mmCIF file of C-alpha atoms in Angstrom:
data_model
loop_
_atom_site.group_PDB
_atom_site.id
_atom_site.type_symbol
_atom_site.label_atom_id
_atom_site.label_comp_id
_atom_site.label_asym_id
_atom_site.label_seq_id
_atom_site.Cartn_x
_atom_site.Cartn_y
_atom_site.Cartn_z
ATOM 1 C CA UNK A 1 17.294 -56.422 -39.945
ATOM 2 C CA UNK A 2 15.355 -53.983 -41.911
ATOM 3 C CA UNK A 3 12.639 -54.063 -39.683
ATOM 4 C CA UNK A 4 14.960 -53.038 -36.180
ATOM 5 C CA UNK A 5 16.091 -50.247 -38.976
ATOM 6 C CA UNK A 6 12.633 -49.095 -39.699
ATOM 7 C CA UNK A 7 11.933 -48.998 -35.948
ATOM 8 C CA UNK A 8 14.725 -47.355 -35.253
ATOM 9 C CA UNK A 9 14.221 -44.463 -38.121
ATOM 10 C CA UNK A 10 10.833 -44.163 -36.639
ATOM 11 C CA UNK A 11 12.337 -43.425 -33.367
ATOM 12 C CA UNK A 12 14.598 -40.805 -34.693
ATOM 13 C CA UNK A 13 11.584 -39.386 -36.521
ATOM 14 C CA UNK A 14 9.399 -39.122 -33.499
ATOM 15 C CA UNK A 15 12.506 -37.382 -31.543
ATOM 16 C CA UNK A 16 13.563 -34.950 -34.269
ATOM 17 C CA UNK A 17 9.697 -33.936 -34.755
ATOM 18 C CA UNK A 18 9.946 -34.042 -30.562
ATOM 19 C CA UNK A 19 12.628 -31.896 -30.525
ATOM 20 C CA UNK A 20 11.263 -29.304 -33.031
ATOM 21 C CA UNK A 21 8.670 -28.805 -31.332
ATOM 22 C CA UNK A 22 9.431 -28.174 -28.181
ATOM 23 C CA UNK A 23 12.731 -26.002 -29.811
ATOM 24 C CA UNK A 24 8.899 -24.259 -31.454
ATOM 25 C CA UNK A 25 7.714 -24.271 -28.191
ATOM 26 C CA UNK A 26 10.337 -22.614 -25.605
ATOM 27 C CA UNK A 27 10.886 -19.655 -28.396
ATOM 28 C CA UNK A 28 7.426 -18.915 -27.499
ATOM 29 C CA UNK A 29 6.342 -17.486 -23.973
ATOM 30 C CA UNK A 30 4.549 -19.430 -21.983
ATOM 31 C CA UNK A 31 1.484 -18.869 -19.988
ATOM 32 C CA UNK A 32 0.455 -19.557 -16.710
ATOM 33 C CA UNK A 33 -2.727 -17.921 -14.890
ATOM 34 C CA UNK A 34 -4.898 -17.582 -11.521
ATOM 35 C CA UNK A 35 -7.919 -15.618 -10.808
ATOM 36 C CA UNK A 36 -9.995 -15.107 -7.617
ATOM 37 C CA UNK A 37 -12.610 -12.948 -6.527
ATOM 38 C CA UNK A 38 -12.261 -10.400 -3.617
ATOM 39 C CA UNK A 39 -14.977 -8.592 -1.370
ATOM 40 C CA UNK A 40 -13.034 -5.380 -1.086
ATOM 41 C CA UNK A 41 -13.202 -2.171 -4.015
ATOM 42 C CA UNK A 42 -10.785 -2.243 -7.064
ATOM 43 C CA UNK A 43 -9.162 0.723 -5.857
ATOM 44 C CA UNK A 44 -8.432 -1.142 -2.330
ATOM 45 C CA UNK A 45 -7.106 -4.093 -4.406
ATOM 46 C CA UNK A 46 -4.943 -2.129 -6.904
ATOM 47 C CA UNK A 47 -3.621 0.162 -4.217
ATOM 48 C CA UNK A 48 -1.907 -3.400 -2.658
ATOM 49 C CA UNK A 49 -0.294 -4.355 -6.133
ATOM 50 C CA UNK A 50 0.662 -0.771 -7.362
ATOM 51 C CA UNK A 51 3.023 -0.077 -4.407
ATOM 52 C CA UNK A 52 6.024 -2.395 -3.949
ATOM 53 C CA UNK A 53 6.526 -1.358 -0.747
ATOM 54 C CA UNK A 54 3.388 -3.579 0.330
ATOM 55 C CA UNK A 55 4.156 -6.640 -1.423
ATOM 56 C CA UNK A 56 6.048 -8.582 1.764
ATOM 57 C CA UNK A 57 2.713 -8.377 3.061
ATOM 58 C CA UNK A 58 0.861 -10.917 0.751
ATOM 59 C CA UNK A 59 3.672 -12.541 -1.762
ATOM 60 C CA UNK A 60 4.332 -15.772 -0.604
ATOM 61 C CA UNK A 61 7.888 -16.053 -1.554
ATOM 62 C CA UNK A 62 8.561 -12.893 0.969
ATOM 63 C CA UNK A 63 7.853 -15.494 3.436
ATOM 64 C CA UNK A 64 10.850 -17.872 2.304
ATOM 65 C CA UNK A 65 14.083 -15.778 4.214
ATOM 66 C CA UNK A 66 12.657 -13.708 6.759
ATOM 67 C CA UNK A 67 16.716 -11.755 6.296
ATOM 68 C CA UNK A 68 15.724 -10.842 2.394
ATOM 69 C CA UNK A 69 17.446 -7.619 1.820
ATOM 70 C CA UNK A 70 14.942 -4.888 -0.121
ATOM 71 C CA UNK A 71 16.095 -2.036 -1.896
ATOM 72 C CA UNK A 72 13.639 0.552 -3.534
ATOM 73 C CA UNK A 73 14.101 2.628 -6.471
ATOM 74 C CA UNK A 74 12.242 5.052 -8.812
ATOM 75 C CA UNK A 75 8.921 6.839 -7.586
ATOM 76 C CA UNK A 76 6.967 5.621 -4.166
ATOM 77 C CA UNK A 77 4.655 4.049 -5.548
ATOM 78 C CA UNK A 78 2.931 3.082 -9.499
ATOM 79 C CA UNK A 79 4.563 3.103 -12.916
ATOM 80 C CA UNK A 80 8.620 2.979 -13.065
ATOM 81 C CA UNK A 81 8.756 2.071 -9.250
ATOM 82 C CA UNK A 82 11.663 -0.879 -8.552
ATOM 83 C CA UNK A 83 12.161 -3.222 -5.980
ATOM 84 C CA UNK A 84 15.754 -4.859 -5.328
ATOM 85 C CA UNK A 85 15.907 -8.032 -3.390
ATOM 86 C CA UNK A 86 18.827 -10.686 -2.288
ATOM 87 C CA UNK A 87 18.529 -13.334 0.146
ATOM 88 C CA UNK A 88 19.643 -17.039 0.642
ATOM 89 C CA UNK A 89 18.857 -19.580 -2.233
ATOM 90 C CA UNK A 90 14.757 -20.010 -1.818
ATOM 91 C CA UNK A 91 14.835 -16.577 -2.821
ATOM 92 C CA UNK A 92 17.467 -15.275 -4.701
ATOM 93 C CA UNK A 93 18.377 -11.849 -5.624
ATOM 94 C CA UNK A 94 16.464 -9.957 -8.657
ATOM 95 C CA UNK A 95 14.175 -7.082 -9.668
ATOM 96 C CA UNK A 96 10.884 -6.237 -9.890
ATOM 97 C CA UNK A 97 9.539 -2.796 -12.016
ATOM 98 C CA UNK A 98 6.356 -1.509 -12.494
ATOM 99 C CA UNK A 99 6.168 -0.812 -16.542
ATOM 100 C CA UNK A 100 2.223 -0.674 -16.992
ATOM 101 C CA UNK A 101 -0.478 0.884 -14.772
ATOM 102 C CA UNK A 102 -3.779 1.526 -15.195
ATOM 103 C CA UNK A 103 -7.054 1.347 -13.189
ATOM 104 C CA UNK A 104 -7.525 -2.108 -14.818
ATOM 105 C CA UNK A 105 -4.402 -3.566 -15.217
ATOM 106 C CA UNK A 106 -0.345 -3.495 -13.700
ATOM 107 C CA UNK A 107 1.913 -5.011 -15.428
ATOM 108 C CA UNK A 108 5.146 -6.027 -13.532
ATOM 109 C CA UNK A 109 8.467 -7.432 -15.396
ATOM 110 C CA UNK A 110 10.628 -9.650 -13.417
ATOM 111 C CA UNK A 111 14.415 -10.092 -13.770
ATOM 112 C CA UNK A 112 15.797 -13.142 -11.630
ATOM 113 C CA UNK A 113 19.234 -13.024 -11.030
ATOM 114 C CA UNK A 114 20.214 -16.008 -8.536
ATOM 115 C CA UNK A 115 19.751 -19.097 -8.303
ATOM 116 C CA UNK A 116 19.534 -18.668 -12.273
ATOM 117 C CA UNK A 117 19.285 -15.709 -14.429
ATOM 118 C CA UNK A 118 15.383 -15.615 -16.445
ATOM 119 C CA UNK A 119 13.352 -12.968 -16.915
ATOM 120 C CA UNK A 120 9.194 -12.858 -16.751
ATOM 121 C CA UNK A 121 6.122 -10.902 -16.891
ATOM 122 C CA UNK A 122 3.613 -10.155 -14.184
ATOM 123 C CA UNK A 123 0.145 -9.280 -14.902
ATOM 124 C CA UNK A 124 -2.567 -8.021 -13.051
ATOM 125 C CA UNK A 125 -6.017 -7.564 -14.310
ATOM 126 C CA UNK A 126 -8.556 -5.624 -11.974
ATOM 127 C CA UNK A 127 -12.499 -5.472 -12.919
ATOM 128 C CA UNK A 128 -15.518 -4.675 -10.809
ATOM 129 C CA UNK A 129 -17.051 -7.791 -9.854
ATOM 130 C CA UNK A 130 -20.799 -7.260 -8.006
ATOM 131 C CA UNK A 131 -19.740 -5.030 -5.304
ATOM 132 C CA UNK A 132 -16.173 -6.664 -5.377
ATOM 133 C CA UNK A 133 -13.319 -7.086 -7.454
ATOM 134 C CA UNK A 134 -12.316 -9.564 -9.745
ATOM 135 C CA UNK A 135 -8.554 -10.518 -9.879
ATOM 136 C CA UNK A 136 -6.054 -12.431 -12.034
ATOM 137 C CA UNK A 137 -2.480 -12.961 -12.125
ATOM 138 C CA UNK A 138 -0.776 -14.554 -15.145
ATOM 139 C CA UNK A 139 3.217 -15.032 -15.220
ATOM 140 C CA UNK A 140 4.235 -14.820 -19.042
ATOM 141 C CA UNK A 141 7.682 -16.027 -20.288
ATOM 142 C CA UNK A 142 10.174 -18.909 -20.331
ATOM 143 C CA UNK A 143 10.389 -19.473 -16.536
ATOM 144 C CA UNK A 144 8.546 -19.763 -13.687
ATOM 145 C CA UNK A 145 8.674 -17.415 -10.942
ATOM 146 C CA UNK A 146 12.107 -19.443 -9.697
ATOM 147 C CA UNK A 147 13.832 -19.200 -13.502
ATOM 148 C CA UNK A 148 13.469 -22.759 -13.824
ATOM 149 C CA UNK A 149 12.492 -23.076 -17.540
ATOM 150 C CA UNK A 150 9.194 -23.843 -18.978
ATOM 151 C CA UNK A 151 9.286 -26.085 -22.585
ATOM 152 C CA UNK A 152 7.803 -29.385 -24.109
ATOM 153 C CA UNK A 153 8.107 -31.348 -20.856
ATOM 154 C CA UNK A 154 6.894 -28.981 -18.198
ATOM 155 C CA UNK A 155 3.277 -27.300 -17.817
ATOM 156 C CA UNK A 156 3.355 -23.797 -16.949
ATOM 157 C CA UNK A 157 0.424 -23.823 -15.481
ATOM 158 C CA UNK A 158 0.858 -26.988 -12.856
ATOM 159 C CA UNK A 159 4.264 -25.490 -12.385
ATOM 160 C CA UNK A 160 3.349 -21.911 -11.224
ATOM 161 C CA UNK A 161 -0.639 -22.227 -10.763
ATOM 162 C CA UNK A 162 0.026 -22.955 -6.941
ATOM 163 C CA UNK A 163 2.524 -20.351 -6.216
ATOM 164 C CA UNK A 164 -0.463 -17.794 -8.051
ATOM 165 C CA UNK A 165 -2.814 -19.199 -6.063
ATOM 166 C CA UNK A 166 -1.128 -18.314 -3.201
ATOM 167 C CA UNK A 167 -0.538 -14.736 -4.042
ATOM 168 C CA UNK A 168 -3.657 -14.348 -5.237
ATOM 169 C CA UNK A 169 -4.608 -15.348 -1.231
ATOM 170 C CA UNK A 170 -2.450 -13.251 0.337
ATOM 171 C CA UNK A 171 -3.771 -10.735 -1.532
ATOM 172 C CA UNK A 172 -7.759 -11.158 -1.013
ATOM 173 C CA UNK A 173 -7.258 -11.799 2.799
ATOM 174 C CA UNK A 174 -5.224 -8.377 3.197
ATOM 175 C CA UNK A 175 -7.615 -6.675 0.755
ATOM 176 C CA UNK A 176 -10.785 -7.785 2.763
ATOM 177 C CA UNK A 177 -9.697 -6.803 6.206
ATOM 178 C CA UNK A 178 -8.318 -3.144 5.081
ATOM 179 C CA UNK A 179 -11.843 -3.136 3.157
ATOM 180 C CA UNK A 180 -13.529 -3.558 6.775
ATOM 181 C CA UNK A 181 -11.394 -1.406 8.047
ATOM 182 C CA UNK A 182 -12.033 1.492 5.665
ATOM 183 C CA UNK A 183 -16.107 0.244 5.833
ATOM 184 C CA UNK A 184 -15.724 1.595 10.104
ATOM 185 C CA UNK A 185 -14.220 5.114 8.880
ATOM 186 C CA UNK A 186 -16.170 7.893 10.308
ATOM 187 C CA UNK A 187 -15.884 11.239 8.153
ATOM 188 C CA UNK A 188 -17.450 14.737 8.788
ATOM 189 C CA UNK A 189 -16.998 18.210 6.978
ATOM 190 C CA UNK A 190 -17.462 21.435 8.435
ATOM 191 C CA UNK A 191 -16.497 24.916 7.010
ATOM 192 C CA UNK A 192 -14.694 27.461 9.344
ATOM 193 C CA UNK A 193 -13.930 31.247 8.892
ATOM 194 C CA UNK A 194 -10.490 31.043 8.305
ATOM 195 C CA UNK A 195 -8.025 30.702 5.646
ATOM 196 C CA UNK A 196 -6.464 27.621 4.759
ATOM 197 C CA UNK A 197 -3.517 28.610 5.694
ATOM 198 C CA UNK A 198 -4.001 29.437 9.324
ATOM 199 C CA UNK A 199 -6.240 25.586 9.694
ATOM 200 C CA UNK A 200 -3.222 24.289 8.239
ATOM 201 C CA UNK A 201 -1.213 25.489 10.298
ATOM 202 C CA UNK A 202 -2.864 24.855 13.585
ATOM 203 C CA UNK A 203 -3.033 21.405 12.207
ATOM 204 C CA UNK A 204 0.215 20.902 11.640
ATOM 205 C CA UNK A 205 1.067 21.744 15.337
ATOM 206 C CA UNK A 206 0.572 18.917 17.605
ATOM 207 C CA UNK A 207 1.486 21.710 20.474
ATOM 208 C CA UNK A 208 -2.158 23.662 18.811
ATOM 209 C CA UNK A 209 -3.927 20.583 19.236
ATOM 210 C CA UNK A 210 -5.049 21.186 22.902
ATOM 211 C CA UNK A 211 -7.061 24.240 21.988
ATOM 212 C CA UNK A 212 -9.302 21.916 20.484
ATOM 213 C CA UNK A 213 -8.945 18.388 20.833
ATOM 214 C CA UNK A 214 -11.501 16.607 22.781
ATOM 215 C CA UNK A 215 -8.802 13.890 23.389
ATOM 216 C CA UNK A 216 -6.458 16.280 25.662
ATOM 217 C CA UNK A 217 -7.621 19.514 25.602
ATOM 218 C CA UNK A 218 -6.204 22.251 28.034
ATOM 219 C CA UNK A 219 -9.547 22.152 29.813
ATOM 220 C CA UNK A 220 -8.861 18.144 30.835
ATOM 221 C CA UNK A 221 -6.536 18.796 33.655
ATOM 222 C CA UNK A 222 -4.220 16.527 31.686
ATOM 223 C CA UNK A 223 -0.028 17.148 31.763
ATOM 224 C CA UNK A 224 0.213 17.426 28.498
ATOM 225 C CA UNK A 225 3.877 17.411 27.045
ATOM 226 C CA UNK A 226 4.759 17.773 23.269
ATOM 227 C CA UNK A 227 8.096 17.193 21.533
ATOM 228 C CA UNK A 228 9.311 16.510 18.214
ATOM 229 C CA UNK A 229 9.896 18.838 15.971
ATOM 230 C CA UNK A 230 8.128 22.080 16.002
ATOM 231 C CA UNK A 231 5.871 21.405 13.310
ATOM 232 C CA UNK A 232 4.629 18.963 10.741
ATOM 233 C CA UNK A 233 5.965 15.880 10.727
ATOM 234 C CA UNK A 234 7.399 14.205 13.883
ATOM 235 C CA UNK A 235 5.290 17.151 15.900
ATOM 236 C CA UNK A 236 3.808 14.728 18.838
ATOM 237 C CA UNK A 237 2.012 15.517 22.113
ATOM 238 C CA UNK A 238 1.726 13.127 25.126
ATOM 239 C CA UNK A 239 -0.587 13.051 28.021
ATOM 240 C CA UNK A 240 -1.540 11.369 31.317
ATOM 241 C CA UNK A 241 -3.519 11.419 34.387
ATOM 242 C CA UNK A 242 -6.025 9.986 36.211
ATOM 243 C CA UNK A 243 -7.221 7.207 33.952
ATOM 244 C CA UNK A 244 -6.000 9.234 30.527
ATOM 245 C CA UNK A 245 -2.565 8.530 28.557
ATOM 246 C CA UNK A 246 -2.689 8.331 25.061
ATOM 247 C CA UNK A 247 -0.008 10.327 22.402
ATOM 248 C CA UNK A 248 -1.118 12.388 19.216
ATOM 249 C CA UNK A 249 1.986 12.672 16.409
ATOM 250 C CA UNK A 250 1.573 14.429 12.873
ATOM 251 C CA UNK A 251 2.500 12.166 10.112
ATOM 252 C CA UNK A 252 2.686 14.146 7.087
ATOM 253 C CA UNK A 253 1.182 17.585 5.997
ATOM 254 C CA UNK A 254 1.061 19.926 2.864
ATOM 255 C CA UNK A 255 -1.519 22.667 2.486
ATOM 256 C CA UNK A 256 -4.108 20.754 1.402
ATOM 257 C CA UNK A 257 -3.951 17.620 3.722
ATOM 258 C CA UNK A 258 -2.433 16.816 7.282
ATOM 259 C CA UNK A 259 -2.028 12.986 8.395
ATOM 260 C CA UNK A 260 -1.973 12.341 12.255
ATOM 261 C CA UNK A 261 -1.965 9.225 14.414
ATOM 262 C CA UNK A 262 -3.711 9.109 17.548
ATOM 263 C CA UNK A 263 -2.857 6.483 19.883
ATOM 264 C CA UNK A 264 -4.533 5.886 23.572
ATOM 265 C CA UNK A 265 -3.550 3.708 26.027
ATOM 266 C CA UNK A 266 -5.951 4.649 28.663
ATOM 267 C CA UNK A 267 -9.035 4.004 28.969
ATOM 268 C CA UNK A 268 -9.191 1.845 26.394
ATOM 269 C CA UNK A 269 -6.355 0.834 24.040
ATOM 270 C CA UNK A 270 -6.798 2.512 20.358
ATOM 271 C CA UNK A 271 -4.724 3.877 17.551
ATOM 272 C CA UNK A 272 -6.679 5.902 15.320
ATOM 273 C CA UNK A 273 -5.460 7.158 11.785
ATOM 274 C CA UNK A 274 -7.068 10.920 11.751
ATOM 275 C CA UNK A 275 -6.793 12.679 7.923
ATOM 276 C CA UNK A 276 -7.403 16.569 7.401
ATOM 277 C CA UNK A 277 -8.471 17.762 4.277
ATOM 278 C CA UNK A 278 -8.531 21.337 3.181
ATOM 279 C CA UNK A 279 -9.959 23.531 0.788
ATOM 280 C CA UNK A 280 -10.620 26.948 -0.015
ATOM 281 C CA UNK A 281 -14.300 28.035 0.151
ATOM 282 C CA UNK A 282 -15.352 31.474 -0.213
ATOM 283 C CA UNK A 283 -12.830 33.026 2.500
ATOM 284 C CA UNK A 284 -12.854 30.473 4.506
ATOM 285 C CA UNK A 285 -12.063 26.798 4.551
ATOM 286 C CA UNK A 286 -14.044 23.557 3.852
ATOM 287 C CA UNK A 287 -12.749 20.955 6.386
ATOM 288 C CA UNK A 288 -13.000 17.081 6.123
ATOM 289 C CA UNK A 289 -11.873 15.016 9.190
ATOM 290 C CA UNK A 290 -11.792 11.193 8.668
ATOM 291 C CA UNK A 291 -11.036 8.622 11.233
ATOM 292 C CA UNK A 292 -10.248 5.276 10.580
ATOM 293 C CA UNK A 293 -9.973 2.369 12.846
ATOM 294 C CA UNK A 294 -9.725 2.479 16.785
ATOM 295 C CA UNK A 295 -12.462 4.585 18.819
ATOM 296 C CA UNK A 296 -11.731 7.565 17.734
ATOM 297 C CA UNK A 297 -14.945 8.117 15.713
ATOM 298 C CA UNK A 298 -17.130 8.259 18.797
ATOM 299 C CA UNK A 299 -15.494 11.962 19.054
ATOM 300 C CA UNK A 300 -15.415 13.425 15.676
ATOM 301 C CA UNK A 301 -18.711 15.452 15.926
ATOM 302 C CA UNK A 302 -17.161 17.288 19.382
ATOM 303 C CA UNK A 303 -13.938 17.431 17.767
ATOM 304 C CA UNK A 304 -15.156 19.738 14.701
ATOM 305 C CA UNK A 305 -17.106 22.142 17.212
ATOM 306 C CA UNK A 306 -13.926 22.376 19.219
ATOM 307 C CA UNK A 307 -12.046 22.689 15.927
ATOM 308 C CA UNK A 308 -13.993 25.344 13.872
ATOM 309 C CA UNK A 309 -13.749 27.575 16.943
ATOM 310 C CA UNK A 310 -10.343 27.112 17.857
ATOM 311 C CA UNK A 311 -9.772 27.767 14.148
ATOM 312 C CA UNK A 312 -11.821 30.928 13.734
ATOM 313 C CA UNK A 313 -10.530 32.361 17.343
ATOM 314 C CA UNK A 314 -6.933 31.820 15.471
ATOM 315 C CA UNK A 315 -7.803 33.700 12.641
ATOM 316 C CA UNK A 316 -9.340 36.539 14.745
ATOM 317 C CA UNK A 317 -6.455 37.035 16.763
ATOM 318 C CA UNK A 318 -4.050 37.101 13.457
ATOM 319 C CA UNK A 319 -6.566 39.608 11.826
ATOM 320 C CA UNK A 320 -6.280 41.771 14.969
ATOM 321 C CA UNK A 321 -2.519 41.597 15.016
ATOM 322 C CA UNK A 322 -2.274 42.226 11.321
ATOM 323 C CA UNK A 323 -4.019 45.477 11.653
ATOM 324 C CA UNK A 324 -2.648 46.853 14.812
ATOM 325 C CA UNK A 325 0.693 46.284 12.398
ATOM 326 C CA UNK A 326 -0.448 48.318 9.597
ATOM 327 C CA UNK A 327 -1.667 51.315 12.529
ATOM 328 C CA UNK A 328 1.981 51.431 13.926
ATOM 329 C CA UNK A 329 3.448 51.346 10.450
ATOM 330 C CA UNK A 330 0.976 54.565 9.285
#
């Protein structure tokens, strides 16, 4: 008898000191992490994690419920930036925030709501890795990324390495094609005598654009139709004839920068992202055009002759107004 009572107080023994420690165990946050290595920059890589708005693109579990419903918060993009999602039960509904950026490192907290509540870390470390970059992505609490918990009889690591893994794939395979991408932009500078203001503003008129542009310039015999609003953002011009149709449309512009999108659909299919930098130089302005993807590129050395003259002709003509003004007002 004594011995089945031994036994048995050995059993409870090995279950209490069972219990303890995995009671020691879930009050601590577990760990689970992936690393891979990716042949695109850092900045490429960190630009893809630091803006929320471009996670469906790689995270696997955006995949799940092609109906998730996303809600953003906070600023655009980087620290204190939120993303609010609900959809069916492979998903759930939660948060994710942005709470620590750096050129190294984001740091991501995740609140899951549904199927169960739990809340978790994200971390991202970034480092140069011979001409590439080196990521990893840990998860760091007492869940895994579905809020199932993590103790004594589950591995964080088996549990969530896959589902890392994954990211981490998504990630590399969108990273290297935008890094060959950016590896075909075309960029040239060119400084014209005229204020910023007046290239800006030329810019920033899609209607402008065919005193210049060597994709439908008046000279091309083109109809050429614009629409949109007025200027800046929206601002588009179309064209056709013969064997030309493409459309130009200004994305975004401030003083020091105009965004346009050039897309032709004859010849030759192509959408082209064109960006316009400006700055001051002397009393004129330094002017950076950089085109990235389609065949735009082919063009950019005719399209800064065409443009610095154009500009300067602008700035003539305002010059000549501005003091036939002043005569009358004398």
């Amino acid at each position: 008898m004594w011995k089945k009572v031994a036994v048995a107080g050995v059993a409870l023994a090995a279950l209490a000191f069972a219990a303890a420690l995995w009671f020691r165990r879930s009050a601590q946050p577990q760990k689970a992490e992936r690393a891979a290595t990716i042949a695109a920059s850092p900045s490429v890589v960190l630009a893809l994690i630091s803006d929320l708005r471009r996670w469906p693109e790689w995270s696997p579990r955006e995949r799940l419920d092609p109906a998730v419903r996303r809600t953003y918060g906070g600023p655009a993009v980087g620290l204190g930036s939120s993303y609010y999602w609900s959809g069916d039960d492979r998903v759930g509904e939660g948060r994710l925030t942005i709470t620590d950026l750096s050129a190294a490192m984001v740091g991501v907290e995740l609140e899951l709501k549904k199927p169960r509540p739990a809340d978790s870390d994200l971390e991202f470390r970034i480092s140069e890795d011979k001409g590439g970059t080196r990521l990893s992505l840990a998860v760091v609490g007492q869940s895994d990324l579905g809020g199932r918990p993590l103790g004594f009889f589950t591995s964080a690591d088996k549990t969530i390495g896959p589902e890392l893994a994954a990211a981490l794939a998504g990630i590399k395979d969108l990273a290297e094609k935008q890094a060959q991408v950016e590896a075909a932009r075309v960029e040239r500078s060119v400084t014209v005598a005229a204020p910023p203001a007046i290239v800006a503003a030329q810019l920033s008129d899609a209607r402008r654009w065919s005193a210049w542009s060597p994709w439908a310039g008046a000279d091309s015999g083109l109809d050429i139709r614009c629409g949109g609003a007025a200027s800046g953002a929206g601002s588009s011009c179309y064209w056709q004839g013969g064997d030309a149709k493409g459309r130009v449309t200004i994305i975004s512009n401030t003083p020091a920068r105009v965004d346009a999108e050039l897309e032709i659909d004859k010849p030759e299919k192509s959408l082209s992202d064109l960006q316009f930098t400006l700055a001051a130089e002397g009393a004129g302005t330094r002017v950076t055009l950089g085109v990235t993807g389609g065949t735009a590129g082919a063009s950019v050395e005719k399209a800064m002759v065409r443009l610095t003259a154009a500009m300067e002709s602008a700035a003539a003509q305002a010059s000549g107004t501005a003091s036939r003004e002043q005569d009358v007002g004398r």
